[in-house]
Short mmCIF file of C-alpha atoms (C1' of nucleotides) in Angstrom, two decimals:
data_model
loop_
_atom_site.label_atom_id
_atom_site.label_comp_id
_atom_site.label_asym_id
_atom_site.label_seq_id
_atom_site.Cartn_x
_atom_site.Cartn_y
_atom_site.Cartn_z
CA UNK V 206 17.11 14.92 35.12
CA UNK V 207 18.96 12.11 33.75
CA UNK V 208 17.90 8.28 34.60
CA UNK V 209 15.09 8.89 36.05
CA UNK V 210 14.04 6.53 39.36
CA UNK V 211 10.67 5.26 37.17
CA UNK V 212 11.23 4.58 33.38
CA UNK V 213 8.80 7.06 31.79
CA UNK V 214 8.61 5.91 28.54
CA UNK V 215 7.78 2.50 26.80
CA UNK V 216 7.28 1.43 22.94
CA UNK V 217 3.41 1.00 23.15
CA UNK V 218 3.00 4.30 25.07
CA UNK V 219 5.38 5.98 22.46
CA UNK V 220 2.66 4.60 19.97
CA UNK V 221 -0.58 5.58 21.98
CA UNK V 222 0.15 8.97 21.85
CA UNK V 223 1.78 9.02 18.82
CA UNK V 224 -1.54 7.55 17.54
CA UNK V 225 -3.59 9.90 19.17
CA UNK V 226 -1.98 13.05 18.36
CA UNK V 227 -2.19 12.00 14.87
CA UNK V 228 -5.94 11.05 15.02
CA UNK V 229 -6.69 14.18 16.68
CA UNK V 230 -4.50 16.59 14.78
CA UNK V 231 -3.30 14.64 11.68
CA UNK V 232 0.21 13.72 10.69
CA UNK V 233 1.57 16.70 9.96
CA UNK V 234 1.24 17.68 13.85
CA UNK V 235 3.35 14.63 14.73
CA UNK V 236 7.01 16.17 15.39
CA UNK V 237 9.27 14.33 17.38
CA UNK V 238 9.34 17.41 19.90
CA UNK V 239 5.48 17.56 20.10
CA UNK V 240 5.27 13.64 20.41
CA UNK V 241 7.88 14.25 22.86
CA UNK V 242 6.08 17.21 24.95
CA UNK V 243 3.03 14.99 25.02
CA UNK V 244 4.84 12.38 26.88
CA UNK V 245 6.46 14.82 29.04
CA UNK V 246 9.96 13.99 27.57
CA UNK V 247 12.64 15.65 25.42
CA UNK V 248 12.75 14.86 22.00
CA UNK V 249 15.57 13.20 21.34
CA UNK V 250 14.51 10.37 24.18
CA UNK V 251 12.02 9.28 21.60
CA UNK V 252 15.46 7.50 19.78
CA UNK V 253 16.30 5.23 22.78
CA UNK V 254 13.26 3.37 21.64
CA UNK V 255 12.96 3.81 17.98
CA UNK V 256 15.50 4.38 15.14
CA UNK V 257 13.52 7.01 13.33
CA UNK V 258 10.38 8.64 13.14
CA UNK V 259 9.23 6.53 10.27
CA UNK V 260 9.70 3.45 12.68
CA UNK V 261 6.96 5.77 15.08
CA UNK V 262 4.75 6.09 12.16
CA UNK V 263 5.32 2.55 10.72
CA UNK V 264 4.40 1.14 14.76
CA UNK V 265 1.15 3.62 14.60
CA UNK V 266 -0.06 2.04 11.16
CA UNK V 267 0.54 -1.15 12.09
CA UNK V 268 -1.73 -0.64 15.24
CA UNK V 269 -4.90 -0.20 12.95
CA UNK V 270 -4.01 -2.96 11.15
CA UNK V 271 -4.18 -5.16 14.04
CA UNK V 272 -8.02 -4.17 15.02
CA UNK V 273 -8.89 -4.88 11.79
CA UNK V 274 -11.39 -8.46 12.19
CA UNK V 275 -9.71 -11.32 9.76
CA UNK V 276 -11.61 -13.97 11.99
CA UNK V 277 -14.20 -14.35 8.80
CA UNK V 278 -11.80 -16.42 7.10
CA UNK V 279 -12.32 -19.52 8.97
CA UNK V 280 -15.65 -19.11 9.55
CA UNK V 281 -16.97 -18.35 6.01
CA UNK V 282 -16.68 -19.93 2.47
CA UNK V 283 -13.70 -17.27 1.01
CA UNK V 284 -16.53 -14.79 -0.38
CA UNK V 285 -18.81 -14.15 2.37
CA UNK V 286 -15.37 -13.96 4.41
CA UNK V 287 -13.92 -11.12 1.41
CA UNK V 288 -16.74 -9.41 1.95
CA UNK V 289 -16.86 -9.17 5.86
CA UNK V 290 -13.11 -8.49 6.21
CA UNK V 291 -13.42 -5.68 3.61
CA UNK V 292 -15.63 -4.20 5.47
CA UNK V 293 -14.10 -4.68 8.74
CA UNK V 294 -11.04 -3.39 7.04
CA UNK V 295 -12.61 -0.51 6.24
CA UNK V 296 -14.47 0.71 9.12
CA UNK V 297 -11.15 0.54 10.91
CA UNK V 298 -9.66 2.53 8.88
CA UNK V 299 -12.28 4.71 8.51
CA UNK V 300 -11.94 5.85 12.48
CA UNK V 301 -8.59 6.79 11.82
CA UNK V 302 -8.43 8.53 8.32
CA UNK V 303 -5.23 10.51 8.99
CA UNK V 304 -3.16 7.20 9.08
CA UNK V 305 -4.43 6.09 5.65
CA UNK V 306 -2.15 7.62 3.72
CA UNK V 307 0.56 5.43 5.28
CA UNK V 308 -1.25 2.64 4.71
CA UNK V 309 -1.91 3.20 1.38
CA UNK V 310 1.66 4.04 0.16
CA UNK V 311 4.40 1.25 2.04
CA UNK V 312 4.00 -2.39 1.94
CA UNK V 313 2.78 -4.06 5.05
CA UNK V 314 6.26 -5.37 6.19
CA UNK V 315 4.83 -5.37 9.72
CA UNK V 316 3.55 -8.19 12.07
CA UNK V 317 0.08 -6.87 11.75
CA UNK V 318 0.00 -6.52 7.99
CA UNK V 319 1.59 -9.34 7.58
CA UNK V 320 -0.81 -11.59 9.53
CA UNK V 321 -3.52 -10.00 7.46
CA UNK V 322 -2.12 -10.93 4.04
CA UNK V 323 -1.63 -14.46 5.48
CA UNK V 324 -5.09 -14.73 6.18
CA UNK V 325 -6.48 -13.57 3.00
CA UNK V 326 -3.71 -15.48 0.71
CA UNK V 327 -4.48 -18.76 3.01
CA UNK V 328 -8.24 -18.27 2.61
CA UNK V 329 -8.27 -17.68 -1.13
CA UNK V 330 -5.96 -20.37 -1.93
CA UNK V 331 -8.14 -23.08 -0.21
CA UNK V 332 -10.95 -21.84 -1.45
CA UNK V 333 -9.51 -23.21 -4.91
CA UNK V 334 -7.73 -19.26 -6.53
CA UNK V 335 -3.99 -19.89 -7.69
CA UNK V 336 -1.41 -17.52 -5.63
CA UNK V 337 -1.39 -15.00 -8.75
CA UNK V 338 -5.16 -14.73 -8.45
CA UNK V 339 -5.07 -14.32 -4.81
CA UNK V 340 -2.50 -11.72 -5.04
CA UNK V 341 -4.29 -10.10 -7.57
CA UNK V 342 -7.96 -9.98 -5.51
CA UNK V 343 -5.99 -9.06 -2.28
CA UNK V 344 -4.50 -6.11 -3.89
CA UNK V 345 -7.67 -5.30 -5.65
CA UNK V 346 -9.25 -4.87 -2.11
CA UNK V 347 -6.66 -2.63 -0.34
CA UNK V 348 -7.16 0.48 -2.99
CA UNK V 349 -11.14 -0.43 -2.76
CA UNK V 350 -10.53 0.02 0.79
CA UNK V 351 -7.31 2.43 1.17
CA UNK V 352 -9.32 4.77 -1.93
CA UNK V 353 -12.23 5.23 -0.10
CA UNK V 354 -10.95 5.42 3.15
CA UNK V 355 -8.82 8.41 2.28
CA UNK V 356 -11.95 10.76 2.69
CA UNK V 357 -10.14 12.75 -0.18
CA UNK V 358 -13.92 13.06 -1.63
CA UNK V 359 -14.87 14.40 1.35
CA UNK V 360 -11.89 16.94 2.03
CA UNK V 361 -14.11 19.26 0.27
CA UNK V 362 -15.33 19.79 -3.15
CA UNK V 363 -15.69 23.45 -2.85
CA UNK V 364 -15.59 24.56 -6.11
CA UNK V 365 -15.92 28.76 -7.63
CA UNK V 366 -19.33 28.27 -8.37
CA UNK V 367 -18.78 30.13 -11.84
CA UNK V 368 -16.84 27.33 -12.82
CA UNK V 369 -20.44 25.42 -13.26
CA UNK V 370 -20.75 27.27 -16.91
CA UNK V 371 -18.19 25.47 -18.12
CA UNK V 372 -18.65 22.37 -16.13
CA UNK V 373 -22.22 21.94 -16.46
CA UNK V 374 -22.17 18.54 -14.72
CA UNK V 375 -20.05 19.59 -12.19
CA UNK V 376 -22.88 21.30 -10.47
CA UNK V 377 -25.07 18.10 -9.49
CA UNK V 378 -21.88 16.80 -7.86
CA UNK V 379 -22.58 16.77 -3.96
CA UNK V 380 -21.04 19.74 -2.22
CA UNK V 381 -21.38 19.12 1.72
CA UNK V 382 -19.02 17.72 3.44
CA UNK V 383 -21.83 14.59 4.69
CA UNK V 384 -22.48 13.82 1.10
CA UNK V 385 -18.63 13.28 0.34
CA UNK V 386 -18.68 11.31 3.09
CA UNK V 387 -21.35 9.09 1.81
CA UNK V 388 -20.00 8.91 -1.82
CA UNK V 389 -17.02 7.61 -0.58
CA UNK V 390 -19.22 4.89 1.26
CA UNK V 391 -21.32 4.31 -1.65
CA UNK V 392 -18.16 4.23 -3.80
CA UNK V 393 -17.31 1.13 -1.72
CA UNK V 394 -20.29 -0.67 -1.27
CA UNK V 395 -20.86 -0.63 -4.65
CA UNK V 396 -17.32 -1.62 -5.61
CA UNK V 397 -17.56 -4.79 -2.96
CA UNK V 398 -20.81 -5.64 -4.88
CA UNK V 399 -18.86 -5.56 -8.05
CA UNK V 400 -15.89 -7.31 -7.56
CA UNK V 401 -17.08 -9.98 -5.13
CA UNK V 402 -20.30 -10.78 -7.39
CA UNK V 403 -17.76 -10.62 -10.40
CA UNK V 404 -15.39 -13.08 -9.00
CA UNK V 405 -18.14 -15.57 -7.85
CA UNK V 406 -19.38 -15.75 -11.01
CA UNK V 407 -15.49 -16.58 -12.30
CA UNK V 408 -14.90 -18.69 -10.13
CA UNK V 409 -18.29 -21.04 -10.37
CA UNK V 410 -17.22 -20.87 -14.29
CA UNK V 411 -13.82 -22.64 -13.75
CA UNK V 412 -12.38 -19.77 -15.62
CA UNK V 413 -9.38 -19.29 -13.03
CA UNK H 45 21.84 40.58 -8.41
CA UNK H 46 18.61 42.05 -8.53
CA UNK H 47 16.11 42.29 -11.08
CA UNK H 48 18.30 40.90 -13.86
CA UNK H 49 17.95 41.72 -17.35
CA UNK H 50 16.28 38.71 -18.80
CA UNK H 51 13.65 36.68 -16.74
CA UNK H 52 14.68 33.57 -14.90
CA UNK H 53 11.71 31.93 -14.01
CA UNK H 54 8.08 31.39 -15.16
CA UNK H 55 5.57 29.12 -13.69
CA UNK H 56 6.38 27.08 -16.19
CA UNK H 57 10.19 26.66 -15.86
CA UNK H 58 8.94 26.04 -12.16
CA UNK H 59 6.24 23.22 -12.26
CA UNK H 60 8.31 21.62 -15.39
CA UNK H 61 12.04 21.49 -13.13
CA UNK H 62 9.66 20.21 -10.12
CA UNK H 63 8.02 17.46 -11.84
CA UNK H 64 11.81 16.43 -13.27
CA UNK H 65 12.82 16.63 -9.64
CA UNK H 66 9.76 15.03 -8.44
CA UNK H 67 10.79 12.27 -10.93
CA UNK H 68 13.85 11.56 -10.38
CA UNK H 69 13.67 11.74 -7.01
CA UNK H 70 11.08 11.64 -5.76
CA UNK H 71 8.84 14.07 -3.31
CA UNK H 72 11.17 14.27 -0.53
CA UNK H 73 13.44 15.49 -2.50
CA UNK H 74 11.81 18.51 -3.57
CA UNK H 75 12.37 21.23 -1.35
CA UNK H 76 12.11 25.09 -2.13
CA UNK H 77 15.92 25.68 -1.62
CA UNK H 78 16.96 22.46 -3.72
CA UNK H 79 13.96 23.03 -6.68
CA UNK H 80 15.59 26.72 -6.91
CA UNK H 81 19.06 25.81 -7.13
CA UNK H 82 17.95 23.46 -10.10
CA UNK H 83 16.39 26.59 -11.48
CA UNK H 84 19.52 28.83 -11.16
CA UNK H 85 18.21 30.63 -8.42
CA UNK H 86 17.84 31.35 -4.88
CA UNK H 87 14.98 30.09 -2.93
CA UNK H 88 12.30 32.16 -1.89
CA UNK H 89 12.65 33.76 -5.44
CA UNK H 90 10.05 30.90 -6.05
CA UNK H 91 7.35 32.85 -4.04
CA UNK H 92 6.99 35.44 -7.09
CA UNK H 93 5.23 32.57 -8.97
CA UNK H 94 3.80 30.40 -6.28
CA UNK H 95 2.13 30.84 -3.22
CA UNK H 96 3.03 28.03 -1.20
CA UNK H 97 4.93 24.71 -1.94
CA UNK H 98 1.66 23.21 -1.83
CA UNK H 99 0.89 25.02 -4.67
CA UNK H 100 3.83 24.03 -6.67
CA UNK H 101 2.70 20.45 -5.80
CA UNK H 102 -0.70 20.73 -6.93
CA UNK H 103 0.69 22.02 -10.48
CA UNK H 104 2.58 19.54 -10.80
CA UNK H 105 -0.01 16.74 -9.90
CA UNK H 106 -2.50 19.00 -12.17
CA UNK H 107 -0.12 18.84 -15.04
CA UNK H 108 -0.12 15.08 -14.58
CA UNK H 109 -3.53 14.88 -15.10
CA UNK H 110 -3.41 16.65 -18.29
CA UNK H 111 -1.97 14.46 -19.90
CA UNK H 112 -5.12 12.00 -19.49
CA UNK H 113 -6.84 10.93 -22.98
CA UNK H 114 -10.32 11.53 -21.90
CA UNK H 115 -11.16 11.87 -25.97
CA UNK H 116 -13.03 8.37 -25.72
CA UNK H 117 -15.77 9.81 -24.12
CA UNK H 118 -17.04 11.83 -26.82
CA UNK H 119 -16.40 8.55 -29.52
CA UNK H 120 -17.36 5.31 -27.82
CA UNK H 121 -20.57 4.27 -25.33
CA UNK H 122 -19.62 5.10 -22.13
CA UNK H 123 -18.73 1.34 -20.46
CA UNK H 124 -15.85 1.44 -23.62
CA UNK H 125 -15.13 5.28 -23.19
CA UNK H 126 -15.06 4.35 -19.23
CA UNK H 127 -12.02 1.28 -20.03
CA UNK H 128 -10.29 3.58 -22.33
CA UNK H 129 -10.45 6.23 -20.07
CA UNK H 130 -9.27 4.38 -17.03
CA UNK H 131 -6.15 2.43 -19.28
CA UNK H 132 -4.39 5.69 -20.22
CA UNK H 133 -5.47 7.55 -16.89
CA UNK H 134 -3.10 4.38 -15.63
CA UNK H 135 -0.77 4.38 -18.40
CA UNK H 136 -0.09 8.24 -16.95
CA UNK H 137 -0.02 7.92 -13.56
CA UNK H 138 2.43 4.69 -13.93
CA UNK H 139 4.88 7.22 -15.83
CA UNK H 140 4.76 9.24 -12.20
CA UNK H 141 4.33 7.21 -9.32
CA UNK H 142 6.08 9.76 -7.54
CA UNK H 143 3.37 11.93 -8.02
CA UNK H 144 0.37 9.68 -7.21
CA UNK H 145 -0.04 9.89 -3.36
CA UNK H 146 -0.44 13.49 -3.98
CA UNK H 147 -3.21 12.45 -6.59
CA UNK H 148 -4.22 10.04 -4.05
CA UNK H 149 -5.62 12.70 -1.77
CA UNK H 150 -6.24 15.91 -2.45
CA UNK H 151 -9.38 16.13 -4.17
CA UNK H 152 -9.35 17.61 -8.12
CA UNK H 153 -9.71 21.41 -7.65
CA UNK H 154 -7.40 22.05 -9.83
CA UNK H 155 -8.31 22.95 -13.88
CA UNK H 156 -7.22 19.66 -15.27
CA UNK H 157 -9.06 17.57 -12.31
CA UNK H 158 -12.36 19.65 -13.01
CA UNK H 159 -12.00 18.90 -16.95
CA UNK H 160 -11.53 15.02 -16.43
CA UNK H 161 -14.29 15.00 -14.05
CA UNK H 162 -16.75 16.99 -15.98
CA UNK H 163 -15.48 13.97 -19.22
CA UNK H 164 -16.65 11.38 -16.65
CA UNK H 165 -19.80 12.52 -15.61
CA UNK H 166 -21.16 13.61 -18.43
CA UNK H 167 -20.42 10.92 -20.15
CA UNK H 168 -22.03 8.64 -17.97
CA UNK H 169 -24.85 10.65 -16.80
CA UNK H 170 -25.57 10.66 -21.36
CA UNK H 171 -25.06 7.02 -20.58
CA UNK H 172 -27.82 6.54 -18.70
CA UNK H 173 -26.32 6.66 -15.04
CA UNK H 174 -27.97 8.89 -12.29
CA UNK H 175 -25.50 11.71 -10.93
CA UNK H 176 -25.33 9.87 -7.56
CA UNK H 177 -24.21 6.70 -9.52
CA UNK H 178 -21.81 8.24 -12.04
CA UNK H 179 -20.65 9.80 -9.02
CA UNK H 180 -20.02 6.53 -7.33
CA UNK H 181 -18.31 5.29 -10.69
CA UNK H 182 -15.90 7.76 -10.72
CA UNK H 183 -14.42 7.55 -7.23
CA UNK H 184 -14.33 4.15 -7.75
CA UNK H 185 -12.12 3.96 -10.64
CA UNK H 186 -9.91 6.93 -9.28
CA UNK H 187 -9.55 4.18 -6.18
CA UNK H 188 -8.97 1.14 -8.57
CA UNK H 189 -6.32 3.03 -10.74
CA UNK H 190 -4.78 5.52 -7.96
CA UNK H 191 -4.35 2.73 -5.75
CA UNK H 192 -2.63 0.17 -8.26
CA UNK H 193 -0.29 3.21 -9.49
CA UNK H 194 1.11 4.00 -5.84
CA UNK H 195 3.54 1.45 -6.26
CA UNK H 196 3.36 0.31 -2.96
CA UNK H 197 3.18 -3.33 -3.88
CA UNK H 198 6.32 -2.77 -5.99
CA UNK H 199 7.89 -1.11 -3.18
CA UNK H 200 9.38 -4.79 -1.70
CA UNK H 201 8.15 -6.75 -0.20
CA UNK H 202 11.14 -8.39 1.00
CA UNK H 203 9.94 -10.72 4.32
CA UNK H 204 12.49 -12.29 6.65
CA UNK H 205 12.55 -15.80 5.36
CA UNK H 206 12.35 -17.04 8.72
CA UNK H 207 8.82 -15.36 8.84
CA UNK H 208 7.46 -17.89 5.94
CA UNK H 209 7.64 -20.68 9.10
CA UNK H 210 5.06 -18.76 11.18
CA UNK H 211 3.02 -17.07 7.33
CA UNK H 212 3.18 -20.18 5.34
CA UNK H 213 1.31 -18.66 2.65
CA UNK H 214 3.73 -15.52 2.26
CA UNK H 215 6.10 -17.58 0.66
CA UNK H 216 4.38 -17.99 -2.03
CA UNK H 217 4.26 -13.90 -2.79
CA UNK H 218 6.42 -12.61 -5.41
CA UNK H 219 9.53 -11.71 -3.98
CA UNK H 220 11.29 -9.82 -7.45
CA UNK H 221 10.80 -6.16 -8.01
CA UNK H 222 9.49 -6.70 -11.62
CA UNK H 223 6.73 -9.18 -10.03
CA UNK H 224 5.52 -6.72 -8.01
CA UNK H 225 4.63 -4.04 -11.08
CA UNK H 226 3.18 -6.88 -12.69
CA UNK H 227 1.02 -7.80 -9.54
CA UNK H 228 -0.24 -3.89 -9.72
CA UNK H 229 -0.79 -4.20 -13.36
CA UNK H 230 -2.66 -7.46 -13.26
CA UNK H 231 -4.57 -6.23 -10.10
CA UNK H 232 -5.62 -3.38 -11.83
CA UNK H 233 -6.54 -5.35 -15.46
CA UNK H 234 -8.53 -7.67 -13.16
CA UNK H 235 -10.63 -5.33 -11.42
CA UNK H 236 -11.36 -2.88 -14.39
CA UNK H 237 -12.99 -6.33 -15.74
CA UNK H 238 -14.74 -7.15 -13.37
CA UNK H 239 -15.89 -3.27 -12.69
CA UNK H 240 -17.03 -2.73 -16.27
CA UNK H 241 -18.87 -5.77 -17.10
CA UNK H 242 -20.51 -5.48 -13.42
CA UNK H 243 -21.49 -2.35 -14.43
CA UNK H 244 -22.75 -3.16 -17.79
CA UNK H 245 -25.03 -6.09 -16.39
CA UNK H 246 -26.64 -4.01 -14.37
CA UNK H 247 -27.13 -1.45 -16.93
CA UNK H 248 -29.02 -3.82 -19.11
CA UNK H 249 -31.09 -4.93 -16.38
CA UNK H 250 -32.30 -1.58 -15.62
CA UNK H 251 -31.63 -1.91 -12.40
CA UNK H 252 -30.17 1.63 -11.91
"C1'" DG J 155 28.43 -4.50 49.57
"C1'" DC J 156 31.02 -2.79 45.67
"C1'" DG J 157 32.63 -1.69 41.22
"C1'" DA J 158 31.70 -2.13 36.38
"C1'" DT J 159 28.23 -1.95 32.93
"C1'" DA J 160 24.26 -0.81 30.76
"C1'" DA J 161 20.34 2.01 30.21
"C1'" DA J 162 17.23 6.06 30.17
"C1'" DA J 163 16.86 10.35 30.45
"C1'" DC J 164 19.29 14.79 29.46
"C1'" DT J 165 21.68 18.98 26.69
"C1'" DT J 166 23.79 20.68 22.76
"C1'" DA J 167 24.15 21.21 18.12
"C1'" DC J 168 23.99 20.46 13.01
"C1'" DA J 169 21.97 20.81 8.62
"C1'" DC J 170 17.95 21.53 6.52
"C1'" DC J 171 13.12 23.10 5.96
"C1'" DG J 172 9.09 26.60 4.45
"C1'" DC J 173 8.49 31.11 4.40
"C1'" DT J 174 8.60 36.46 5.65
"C1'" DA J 175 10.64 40.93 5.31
"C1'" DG J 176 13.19 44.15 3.43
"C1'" DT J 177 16.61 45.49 -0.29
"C1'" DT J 178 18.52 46.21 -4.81
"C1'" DT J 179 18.17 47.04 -9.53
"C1'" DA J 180 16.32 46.65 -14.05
"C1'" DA J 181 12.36 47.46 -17.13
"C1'" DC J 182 8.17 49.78 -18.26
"C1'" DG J 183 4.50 53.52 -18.68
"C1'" DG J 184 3.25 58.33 -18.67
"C1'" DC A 264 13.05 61.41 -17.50
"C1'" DC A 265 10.98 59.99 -13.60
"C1'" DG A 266 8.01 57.12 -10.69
"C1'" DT A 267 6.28 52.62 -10.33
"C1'" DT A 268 6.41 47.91 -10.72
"C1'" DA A 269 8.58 43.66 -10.67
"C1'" DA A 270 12.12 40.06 -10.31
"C1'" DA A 271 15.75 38.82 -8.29
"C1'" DC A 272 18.49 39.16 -3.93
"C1'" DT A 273 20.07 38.61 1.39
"C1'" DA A 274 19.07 37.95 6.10
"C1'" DG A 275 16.69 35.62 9.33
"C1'" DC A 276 12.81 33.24 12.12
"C1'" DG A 277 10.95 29.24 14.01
"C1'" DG A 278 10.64 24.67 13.10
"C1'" DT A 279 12.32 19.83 11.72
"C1'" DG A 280 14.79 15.02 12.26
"C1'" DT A 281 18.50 13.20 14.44
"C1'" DA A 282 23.59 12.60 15.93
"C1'" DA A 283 26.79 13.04 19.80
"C1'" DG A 284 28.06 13.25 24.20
"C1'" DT A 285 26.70 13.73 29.29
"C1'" DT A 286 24.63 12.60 33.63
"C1'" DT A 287 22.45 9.70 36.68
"C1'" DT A 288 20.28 5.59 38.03
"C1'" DA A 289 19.53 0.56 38.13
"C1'" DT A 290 21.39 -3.96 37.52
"C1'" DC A 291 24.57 -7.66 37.80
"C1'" DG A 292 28.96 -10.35 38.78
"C1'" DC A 293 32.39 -10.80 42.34
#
DNA sequence: GCGATAAAACTTACACCGCTAGTTTAACGG
DNA sequence: CCGTTAAACTAGCGGTGTAAGTTTTATCGC
């Protein structure tokens, strides 16, 4: 086959499976030949539509940044808006935890990310924070998110259980794999609480 | 040669060449075959010391962790202990940001994880805190200083300036290298405020 | 309608990867 | 002194990302 009468392969569909295969199987099953095989294609065809395979990865990322809901910031006075796309943000990325990594390490060059940081910059800024601040509270919210997205609590805390003699405390630290889950949640609810109750009170004192 | 007459390697030699490597170069740049040749040597002789690669990894990020001052614990109340504790746990992780994705997710099973963690929790639990909530206080400042030590923001964020027409507000985002370790930094300052005198307010109101 | 061009798949191949297996040789313990 | 153990070796397997060149089809200007 060479040229084939129907074009078999597209960006986006490149992307679906790409995303799937990582949701289901995580990133380290996404090889350009399995990617490929999935698509019913050879490898290397994978190139006629991106450079490299951190383009793929960079497309798949940028995909779960666009579901995430930024349409609080117009509607809501900038914390009740923080506070809703926080947790928009993160129950996105909580349905695909194998792509956090990716998210958490490069900066959001991408349409996507991009159109998220304008939204949370623009909505800070009129809601009276300099551009430092902003910059400051927007980053503060990607590792609340990004941190407790990464499910690294709940990869497993499995720990030789005669370790608990000389880690006493150790042993009331929750051991199934639901509770890790849940700490990770708490973690994040009560961080939100924190930081958005903090800056309220900051910013009603003028102290920005 | 085979079996020569003075030893080579030592787990040692191994994690400290791979954290150099790791450095410098970061983690892409530490494969088996290049890590041995740095060591003198060929490269599966590694596998008489480690396991896996993985393994090697997980020394290394363990012997980051070491070097975490987790002495305030014993010598100040815990919200002081808790700021101390998260500034040099920074200060270190800063010093390897090569290293922090791998912090970033795997949990702590490591010796070094399990002694910091043990620190935390007891220290807080003797504070006061429940188990669930020291556990919640410790993920979260793993996500607050993990997150602001990746780098990522530092990483560029160079935009296509004809991009600032359609993001207004992006323009306004630091553009130079140096600004972006200092948006990190300040992100992080910023949110171990607010975190700690959050934390401390509800303390004193009991409501725990 | 036809020839040139561009495009979308292909095959082949390179350099590198983690790791296994089996081999050599030196050092150590009885 | 001899057998065992151990620390290096070499050879090689199956996999990786991707570059290069090939074939075939569709598209477009004349």
């Amino acid at each position: 086959m060479a040229r084939p009468r129907q074009i078999l392969l597209t960006r986006e569909k490149i992307v679906e499976a790409a995303s799937a295969l990582v949701d289901a199987e995580g990133l380290d099953a996404l090889s350009t030949r399995r990617l490929a095989t999935e698509l019913g294609v050879q490898g290397p065809s994978l190139y006629n539509y991106f450079a490299t395979k951190a383009d793929i990865i960079d497309a798949v990322a940028d995909a779960v940044i666009e579901q995430v809901d930024v349409s609080a910031f117009g509607r809501f006075p900038w914390a009740e808006a923080l506070r809703r796309w926080a947790q928009s943000y993160r129950a996105v990325l909580s349905e695909h935890p194998n792509v956090v990594p990716v998210l958490a390490q490069g900066p959001g060059r991408r349409p996507a990310s991009l159109a998220m940081a304008e939204a949370v910059y623009g909505a800070l800024v009129d809601g009276g924070w300099s551009y430092a601040q902003a910059t400051h509270i927007g980053a503060l919210m990607r590792y609340l998110v990004t941190g407790s997205s990464l499910g690294s609590f709940a990869l497993g805390f499995d720990v030789d259980p005669s370790l608990y003699e000389v880690y006493p405390h150790l042993r009331h630290a929750p051991r199934l794999a639901e509770h890790h889950e849940a700490v990770d949640e708490g973690a994040f609810e009560l961080g939100l609480d924190l930081l958005i109750t903090g800056l309220t009170a900051r910013h009603e004192m003028g102290t920005r």
